[in-house]
PDB file of C-alpha atoms in Angstrom:
ATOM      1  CA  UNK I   1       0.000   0.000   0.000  1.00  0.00           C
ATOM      2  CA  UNK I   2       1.260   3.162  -0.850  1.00  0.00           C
ATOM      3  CA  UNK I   3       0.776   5.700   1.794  1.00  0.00           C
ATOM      4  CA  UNK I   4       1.511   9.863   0.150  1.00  0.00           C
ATOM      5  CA  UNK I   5       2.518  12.359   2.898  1.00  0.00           C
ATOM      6  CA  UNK I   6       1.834  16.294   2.483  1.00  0.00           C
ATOM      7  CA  UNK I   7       5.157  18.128   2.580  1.00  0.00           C
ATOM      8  CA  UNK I   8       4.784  20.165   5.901  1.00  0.00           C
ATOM      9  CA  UNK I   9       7.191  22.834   6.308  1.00  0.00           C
ATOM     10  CA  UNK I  10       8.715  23.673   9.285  1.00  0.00           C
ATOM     11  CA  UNK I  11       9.734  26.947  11.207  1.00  0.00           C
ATOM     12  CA  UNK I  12      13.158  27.984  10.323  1.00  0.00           C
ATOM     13  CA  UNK I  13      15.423  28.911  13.514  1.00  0.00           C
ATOM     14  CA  UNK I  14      15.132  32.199  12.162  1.00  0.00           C
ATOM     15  CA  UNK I  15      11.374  32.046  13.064  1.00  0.00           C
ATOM     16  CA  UNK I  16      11.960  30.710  16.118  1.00  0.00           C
ATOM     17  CA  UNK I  17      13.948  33.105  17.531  1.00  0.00           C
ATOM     18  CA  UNK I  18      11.580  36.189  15.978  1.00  0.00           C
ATOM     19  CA  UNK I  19       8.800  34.233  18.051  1.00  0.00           C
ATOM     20  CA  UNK I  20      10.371  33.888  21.412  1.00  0.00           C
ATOM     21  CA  UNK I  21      11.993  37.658  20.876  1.00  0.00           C
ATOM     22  CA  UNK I  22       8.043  38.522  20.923  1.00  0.00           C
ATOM     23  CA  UNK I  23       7.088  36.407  23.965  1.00  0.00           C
ATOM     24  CA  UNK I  24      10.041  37.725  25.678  1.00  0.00           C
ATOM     25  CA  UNK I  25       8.738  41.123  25.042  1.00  0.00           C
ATOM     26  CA  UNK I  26       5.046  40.820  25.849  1.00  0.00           C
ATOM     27  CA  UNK I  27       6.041  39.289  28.805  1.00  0.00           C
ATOM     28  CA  UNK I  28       8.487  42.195  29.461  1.00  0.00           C
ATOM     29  CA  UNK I  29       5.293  44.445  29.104  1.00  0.00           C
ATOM     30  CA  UNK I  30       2.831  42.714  30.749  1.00  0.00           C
ATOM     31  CA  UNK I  31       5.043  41.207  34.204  1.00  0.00           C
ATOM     32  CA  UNK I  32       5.421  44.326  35.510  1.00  0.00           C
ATOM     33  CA  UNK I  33       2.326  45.876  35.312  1.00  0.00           C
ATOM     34  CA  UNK I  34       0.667  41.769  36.772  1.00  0.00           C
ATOM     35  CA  UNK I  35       3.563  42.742  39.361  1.00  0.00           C
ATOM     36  CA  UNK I  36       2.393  46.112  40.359  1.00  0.00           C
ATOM     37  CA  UNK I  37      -1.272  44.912  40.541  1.00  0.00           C
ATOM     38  CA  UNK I  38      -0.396  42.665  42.843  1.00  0.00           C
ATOM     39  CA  UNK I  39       1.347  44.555  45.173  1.00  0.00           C
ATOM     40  CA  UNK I  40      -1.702  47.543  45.064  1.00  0.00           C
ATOM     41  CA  UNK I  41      -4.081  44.481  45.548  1.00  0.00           C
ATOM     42  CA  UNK I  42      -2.416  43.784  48.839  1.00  0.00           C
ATOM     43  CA  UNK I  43      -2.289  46.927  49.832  1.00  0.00           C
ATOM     44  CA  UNK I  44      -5.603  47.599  49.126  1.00  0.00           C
ATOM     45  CA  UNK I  45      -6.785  44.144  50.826  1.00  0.00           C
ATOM     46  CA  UNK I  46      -4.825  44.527  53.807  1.00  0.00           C
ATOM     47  CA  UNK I  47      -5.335  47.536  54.643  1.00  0.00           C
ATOM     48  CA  UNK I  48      -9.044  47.620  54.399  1.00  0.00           C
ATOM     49  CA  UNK I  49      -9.153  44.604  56.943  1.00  0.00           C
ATOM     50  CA  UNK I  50      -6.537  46.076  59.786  1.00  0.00           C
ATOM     51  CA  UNK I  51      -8.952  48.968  59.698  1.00  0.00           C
ATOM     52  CA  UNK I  52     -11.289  46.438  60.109  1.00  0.00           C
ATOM     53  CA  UNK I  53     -10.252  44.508  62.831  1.00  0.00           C
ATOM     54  CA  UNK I  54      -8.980  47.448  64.647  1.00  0.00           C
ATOM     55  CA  UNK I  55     -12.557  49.193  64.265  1.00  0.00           C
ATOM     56  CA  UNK I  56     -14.396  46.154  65.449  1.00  0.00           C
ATOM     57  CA  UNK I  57     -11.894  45.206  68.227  1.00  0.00           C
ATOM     58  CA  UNK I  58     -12.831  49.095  69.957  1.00  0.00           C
ATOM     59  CA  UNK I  59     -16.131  48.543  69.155  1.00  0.00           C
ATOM     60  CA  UNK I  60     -16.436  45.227  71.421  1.00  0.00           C
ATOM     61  CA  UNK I  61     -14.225  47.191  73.946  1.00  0.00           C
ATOM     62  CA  UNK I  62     -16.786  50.246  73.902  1.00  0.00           C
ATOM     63  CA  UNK I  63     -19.432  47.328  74.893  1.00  0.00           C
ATOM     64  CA  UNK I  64     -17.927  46.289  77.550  1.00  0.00           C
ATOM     65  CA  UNK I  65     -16.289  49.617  78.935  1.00  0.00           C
ATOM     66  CA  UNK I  66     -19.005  52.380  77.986  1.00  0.00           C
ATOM     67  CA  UNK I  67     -18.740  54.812  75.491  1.00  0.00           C
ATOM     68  CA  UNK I  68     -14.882  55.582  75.235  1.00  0.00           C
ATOM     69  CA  UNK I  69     -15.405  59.340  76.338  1.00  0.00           C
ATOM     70  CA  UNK I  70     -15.864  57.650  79.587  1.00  0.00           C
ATOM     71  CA  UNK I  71     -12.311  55.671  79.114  1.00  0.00           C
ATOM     72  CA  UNK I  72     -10.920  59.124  80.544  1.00  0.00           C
ATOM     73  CA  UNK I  73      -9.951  57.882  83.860  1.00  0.00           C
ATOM     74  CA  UNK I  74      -7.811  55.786  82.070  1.00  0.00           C
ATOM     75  CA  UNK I  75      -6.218  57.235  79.106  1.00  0.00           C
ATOM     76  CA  UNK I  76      -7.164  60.234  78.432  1.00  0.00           C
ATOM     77  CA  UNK I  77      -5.725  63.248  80.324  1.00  0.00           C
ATOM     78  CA  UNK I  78      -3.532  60.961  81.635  1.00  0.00           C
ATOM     79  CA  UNK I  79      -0.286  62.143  82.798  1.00  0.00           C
ATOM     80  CA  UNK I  80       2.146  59.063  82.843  1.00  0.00           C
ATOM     81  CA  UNK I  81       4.698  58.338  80.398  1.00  0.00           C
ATOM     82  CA  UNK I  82       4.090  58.222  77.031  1.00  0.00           C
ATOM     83  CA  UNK I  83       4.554  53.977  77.245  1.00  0.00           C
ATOM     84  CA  UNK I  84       1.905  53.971  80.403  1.00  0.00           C
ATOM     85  CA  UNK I  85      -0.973  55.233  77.824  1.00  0.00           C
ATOM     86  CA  UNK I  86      -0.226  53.035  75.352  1.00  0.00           C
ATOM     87  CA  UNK I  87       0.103  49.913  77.494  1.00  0.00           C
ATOM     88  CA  UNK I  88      -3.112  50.623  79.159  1.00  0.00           C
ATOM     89  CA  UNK I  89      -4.894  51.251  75.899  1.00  0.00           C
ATOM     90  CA  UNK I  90      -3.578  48.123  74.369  1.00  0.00           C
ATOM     91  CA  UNK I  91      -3.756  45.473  77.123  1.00  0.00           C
ATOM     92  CA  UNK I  92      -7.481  46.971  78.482  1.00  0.00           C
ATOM     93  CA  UNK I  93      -9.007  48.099  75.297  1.00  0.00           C
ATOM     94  CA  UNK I  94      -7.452  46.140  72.373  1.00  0.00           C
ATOM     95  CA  UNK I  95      -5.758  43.461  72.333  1.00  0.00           C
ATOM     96  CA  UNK I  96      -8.491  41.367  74.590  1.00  0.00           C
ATOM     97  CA  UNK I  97     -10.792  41.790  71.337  1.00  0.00           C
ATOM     98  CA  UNK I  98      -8.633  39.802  68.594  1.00  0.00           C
ATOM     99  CA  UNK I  99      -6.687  36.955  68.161  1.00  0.00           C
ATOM    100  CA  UNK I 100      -3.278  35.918  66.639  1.00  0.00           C
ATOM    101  CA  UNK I 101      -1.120  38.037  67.813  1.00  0.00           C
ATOM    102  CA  UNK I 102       2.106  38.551  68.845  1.00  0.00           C
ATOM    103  CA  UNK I 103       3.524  42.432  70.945  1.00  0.00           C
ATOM    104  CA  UNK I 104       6.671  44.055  72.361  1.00  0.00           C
ATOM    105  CA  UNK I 105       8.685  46.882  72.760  1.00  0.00           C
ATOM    106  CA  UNK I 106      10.789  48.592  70.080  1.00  0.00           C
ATOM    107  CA  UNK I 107      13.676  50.178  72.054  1.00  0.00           C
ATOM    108  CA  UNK I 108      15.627  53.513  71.373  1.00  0.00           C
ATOM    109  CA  UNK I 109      14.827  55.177  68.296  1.00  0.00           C
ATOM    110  CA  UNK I 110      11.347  53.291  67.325  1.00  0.00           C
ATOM    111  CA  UNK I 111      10.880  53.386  64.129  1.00  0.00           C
ATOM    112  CA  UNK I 112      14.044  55.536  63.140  1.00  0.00           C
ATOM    113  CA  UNK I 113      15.697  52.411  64.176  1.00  0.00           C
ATOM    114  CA  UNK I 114      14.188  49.991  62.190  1.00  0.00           C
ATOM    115  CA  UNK I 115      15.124  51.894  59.092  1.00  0.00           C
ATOM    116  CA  UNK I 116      11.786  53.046  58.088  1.00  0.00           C
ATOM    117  CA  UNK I 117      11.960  56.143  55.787  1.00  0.00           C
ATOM    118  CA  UNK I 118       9.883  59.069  54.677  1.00  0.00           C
ATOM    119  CA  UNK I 119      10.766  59.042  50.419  1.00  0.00           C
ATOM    120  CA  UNK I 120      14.473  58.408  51.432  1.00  0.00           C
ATOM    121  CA  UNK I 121      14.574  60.654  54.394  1.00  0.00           C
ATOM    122  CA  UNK I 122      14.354  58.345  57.387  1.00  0.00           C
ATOM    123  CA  UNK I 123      11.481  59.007  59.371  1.00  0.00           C
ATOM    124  CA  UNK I 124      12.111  59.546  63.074  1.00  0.00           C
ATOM    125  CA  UNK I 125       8.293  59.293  63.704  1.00  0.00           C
ATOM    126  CA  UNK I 126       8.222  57.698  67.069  1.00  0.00           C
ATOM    127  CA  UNK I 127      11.795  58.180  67.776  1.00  0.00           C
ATOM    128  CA  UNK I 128      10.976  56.750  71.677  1.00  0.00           C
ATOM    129  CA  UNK I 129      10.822  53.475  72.248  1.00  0.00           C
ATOM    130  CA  UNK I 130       7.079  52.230  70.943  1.00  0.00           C
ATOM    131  CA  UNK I 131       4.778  49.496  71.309  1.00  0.00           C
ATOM    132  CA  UNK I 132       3.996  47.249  68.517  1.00  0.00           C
ATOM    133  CA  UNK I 133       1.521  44.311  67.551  1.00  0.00           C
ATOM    134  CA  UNK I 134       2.026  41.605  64.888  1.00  0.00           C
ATOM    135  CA  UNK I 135      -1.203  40.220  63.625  1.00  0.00           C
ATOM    136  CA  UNK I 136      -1.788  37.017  61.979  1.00  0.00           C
ATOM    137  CA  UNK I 137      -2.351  38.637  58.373  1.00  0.00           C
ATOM    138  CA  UNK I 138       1.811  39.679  58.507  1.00  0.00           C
ATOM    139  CA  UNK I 139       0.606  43.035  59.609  1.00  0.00           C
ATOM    140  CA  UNK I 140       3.122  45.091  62.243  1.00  0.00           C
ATOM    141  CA  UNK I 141       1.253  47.940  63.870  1.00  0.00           C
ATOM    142  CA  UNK I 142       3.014  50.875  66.140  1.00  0.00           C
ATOM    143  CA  UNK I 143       0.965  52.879  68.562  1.00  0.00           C
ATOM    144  CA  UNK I 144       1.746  55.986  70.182  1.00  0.00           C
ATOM    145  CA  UNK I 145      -0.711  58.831  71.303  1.00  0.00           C
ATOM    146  CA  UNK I 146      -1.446  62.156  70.469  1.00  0.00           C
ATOM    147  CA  UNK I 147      -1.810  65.323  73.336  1.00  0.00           C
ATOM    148  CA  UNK I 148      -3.640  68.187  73.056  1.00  0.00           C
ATOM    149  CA  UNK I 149      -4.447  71.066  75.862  1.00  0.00           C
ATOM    150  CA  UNK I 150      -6.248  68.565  78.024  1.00  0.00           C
ATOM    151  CA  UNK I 151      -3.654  65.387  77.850  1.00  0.00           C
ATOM    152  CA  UNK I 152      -4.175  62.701  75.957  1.00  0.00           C
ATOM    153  CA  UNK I 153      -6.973  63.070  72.986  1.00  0.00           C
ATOM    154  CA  UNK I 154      -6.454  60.129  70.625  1.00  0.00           C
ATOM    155  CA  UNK I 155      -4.180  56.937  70.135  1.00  0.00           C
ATOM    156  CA  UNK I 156      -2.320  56.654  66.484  1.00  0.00           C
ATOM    157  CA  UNK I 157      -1.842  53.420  64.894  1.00  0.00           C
ATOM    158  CA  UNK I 158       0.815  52.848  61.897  1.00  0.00           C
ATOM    159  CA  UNK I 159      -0.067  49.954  59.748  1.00  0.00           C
ATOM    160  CA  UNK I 160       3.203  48.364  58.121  1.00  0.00           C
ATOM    161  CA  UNK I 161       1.086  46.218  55.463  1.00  0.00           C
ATOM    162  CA  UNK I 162       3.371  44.029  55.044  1.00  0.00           C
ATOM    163  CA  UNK I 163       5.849  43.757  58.611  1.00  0.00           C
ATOM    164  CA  UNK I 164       9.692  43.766  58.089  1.00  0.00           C
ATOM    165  CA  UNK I 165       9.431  43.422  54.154  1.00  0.00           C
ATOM    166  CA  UNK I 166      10.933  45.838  52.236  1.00  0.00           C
ATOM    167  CA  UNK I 167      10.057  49.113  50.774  1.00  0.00           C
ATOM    168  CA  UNK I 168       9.131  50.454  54.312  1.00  0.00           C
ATOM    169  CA  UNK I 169       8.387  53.523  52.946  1.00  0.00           C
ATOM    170  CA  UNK I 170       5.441  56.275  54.537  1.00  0.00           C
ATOM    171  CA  UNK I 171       2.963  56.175  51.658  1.00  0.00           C
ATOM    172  CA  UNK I 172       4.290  52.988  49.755  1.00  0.00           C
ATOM    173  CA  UNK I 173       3.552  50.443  52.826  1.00  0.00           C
ATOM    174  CA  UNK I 174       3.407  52.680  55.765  1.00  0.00           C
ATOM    175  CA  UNK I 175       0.111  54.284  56.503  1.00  0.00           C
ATOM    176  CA  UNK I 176      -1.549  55.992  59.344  1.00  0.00           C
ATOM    177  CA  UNK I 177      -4.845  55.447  61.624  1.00  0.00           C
ATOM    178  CA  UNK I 178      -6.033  57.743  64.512  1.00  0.00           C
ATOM    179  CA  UNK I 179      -8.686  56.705  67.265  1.00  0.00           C
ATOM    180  CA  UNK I 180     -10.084  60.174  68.994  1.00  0.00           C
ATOM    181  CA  UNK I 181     -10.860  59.310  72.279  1.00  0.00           C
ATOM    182  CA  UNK I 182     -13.531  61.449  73.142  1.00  0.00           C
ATOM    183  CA  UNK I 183     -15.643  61.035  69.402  1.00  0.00           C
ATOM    184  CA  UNK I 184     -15.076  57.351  70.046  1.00  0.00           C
ATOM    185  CA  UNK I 185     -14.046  57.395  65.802  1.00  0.00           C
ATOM    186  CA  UNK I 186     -11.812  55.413  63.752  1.00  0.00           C
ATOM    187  CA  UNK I 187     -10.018  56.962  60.658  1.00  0.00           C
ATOM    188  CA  UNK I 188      -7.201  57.312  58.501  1.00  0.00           C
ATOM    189  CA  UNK I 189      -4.994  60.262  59.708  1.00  0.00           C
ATOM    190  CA  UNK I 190      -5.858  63.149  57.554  1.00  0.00           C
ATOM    191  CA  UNK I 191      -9.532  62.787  57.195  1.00  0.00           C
ATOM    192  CA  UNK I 192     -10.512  64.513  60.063  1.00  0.00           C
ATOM    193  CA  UNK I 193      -8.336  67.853  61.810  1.00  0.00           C
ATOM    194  CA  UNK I 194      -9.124  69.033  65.581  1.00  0.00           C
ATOM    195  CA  UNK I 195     -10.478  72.507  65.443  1.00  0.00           C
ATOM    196  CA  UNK I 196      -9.886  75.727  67.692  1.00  0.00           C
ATOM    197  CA  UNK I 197      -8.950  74.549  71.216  1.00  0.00           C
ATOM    198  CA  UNK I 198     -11.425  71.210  71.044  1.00  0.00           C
ATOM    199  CA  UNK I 199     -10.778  67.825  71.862  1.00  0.00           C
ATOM    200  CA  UNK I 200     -12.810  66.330  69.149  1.00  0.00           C
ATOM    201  CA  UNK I 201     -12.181  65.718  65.281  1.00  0.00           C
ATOM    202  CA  UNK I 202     -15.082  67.812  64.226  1.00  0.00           C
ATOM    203  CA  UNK I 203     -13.396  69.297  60.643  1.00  0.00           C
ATOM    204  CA  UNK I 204     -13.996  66.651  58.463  1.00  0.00           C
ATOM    205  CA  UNK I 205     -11.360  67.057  55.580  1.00  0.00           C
ATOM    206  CA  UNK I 206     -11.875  67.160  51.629  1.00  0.00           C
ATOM    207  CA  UNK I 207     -10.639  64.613  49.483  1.00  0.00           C
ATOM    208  CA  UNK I 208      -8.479  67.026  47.263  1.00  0.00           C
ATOM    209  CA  UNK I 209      -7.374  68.924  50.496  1.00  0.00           C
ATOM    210  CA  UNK I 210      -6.128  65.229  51.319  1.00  0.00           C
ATOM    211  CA  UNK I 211      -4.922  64.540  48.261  1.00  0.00           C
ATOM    212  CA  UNK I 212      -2.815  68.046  47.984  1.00  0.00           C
ATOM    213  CA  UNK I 213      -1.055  66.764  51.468  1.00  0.00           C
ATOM    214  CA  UNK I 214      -0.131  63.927  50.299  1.00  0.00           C
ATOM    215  CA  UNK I 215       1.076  64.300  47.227  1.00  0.00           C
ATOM    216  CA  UNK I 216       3.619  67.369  49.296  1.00  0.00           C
ATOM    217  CA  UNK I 217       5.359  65.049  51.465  1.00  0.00           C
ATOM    218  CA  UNK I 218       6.635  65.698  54.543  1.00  0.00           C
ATOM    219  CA  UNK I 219       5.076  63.958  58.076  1.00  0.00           C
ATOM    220  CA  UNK I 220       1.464  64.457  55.560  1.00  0.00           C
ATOM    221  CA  UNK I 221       2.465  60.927  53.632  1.00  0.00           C
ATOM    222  CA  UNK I 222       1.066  59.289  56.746  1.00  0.00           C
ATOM    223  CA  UNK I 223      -2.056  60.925  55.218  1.00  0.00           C
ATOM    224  CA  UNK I 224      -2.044  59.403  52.155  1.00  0.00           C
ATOM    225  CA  UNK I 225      -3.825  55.938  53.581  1.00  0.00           C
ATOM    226  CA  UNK I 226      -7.149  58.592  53.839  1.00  0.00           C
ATOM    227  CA  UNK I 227      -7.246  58.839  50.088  1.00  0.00           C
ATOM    228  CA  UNK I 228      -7.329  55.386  49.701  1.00  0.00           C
ATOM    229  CA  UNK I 229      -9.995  54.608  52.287  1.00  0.00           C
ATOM    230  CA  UNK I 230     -12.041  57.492  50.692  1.00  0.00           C
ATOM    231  CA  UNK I 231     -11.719  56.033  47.294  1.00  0.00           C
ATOM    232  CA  UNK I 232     -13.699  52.760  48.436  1.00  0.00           C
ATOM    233  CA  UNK I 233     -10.228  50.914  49.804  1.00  0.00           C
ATOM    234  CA  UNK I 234      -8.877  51.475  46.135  1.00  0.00           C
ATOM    235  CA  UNK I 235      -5.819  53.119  44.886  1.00  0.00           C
ATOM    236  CA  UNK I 236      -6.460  56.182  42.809  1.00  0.00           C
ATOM    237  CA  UNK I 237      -5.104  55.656  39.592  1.00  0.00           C
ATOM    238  CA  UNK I 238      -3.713  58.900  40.541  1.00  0.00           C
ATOM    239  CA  UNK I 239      -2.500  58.395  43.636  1.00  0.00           C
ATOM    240  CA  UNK I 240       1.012  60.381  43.843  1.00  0.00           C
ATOM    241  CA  UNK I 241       3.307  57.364  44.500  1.00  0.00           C
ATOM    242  CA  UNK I 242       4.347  54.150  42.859  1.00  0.00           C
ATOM    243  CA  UNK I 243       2.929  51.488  45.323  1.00  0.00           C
TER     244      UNK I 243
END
């Protein structure tokens, strides 16, 4: 039996090599950007829950405690150390309310120390020693507290999204939450401004006034988390730094 075969012709080398050279560039196109929407998504993801957690944890405390106005005796006007305030805040008012979890002390210089940076300036934001809390999602968080003509008026929270991990950079994966004690509210620092000589967060802040702050620099990158939040826990496609 005679069997008759079509003459196929095949791909020269010369072919080849045109055809990987044009994988190799899609894929040096399109990485990247799969890269960099991966990175925002976590950002985005984490960041949403932390202010989450944290927002449900003070809630269960404010069940328990009273409305946190009434947390005065404790923490607010308080005239202790600086460590005292947060220690009682965290072991009364927090950390009873979530789970997986691990806390300590960063000595010295905080987060100077830990080489954390403001756009290559290193920030010397909590430049005493500071309390932080690991949670289970690879989340670090630092709390200090904020004074105002009365003592203490708030407790701020900054959320490393992703712990020791590089960039640790204020706007990139360093943002900034604020708890006023006396309006018993949650929010990303730079939403909401104290006004005159009050203790509560009354001047609720516009998102192009937020955006303008951030996009400056300076101590206001800890704002930039607000612009974010107000965007539905999405980064602006403008937002004024590569994430």
């Amino acid at each position: 039996m005679l069997h008759h075969y079509k003459n196929k012709k095949a791909f020269t080398l010369a072919e080849v090599l045109i055809t990987l050279g044009i994988i190799g560039v899609v894929a040096a196109m399109t990485l990247p950007a799969l890269i960099s929407l991966y990175q925002k998504k976590i950002v985005e993801t984490r960041l949403e829950h932390t202010y989450s957690l944290i927002s449900q944890a003070l809630k269960m405390a404010d069940a328990d405690y009273g409305d946190s106005q009434y947390w005065t005796k404790d923490i607010a006007g308080y005239q202790g150390t600086g460590n005292d305030v947060v220690d009682v805040f965290l072991n009364t008012y927090f950390l009873p309310y979530i789970k997986g979890y691990k806390s300590g002390i960063v000595d010295g210089y905080g987060l100077y120390k830990l080489g954390y940076n403001l756009r290559g300036i290193s920030y010397s934001g909590l430049a005493t020693s500071s309390r932080y809390v690991c949670l289970n999602n690879g989340v670090n968080l630092f709390l200090s507290f904020g004074i105002g003509r009365q003592g203490v008026v708030c407790v701020t929270i900054l959320v490393d999204i992703n712990g020791p991990k590089a960039p640790n950079v204020v706007g990139r994966d360093l943002f900034q939450m604020t708890y006023s004690l006396y309006d018993g509210i949650l929010f990303m620092s730079g939403e909401r401004q104290v006004t005159g000589y009050g203790l509560t967060y009354d001047k609720i802040i516009k998102y192009d006034d937020i955006y303008t702050r951030c996009k400056n620099g300076g101590n206001t990158l800890l704002e930039c988390g607000a612009l974010i939040k107000q965007n539905g826990w999405k980064i602006p496609k403008d937002y004024p730094y590569r994430i």
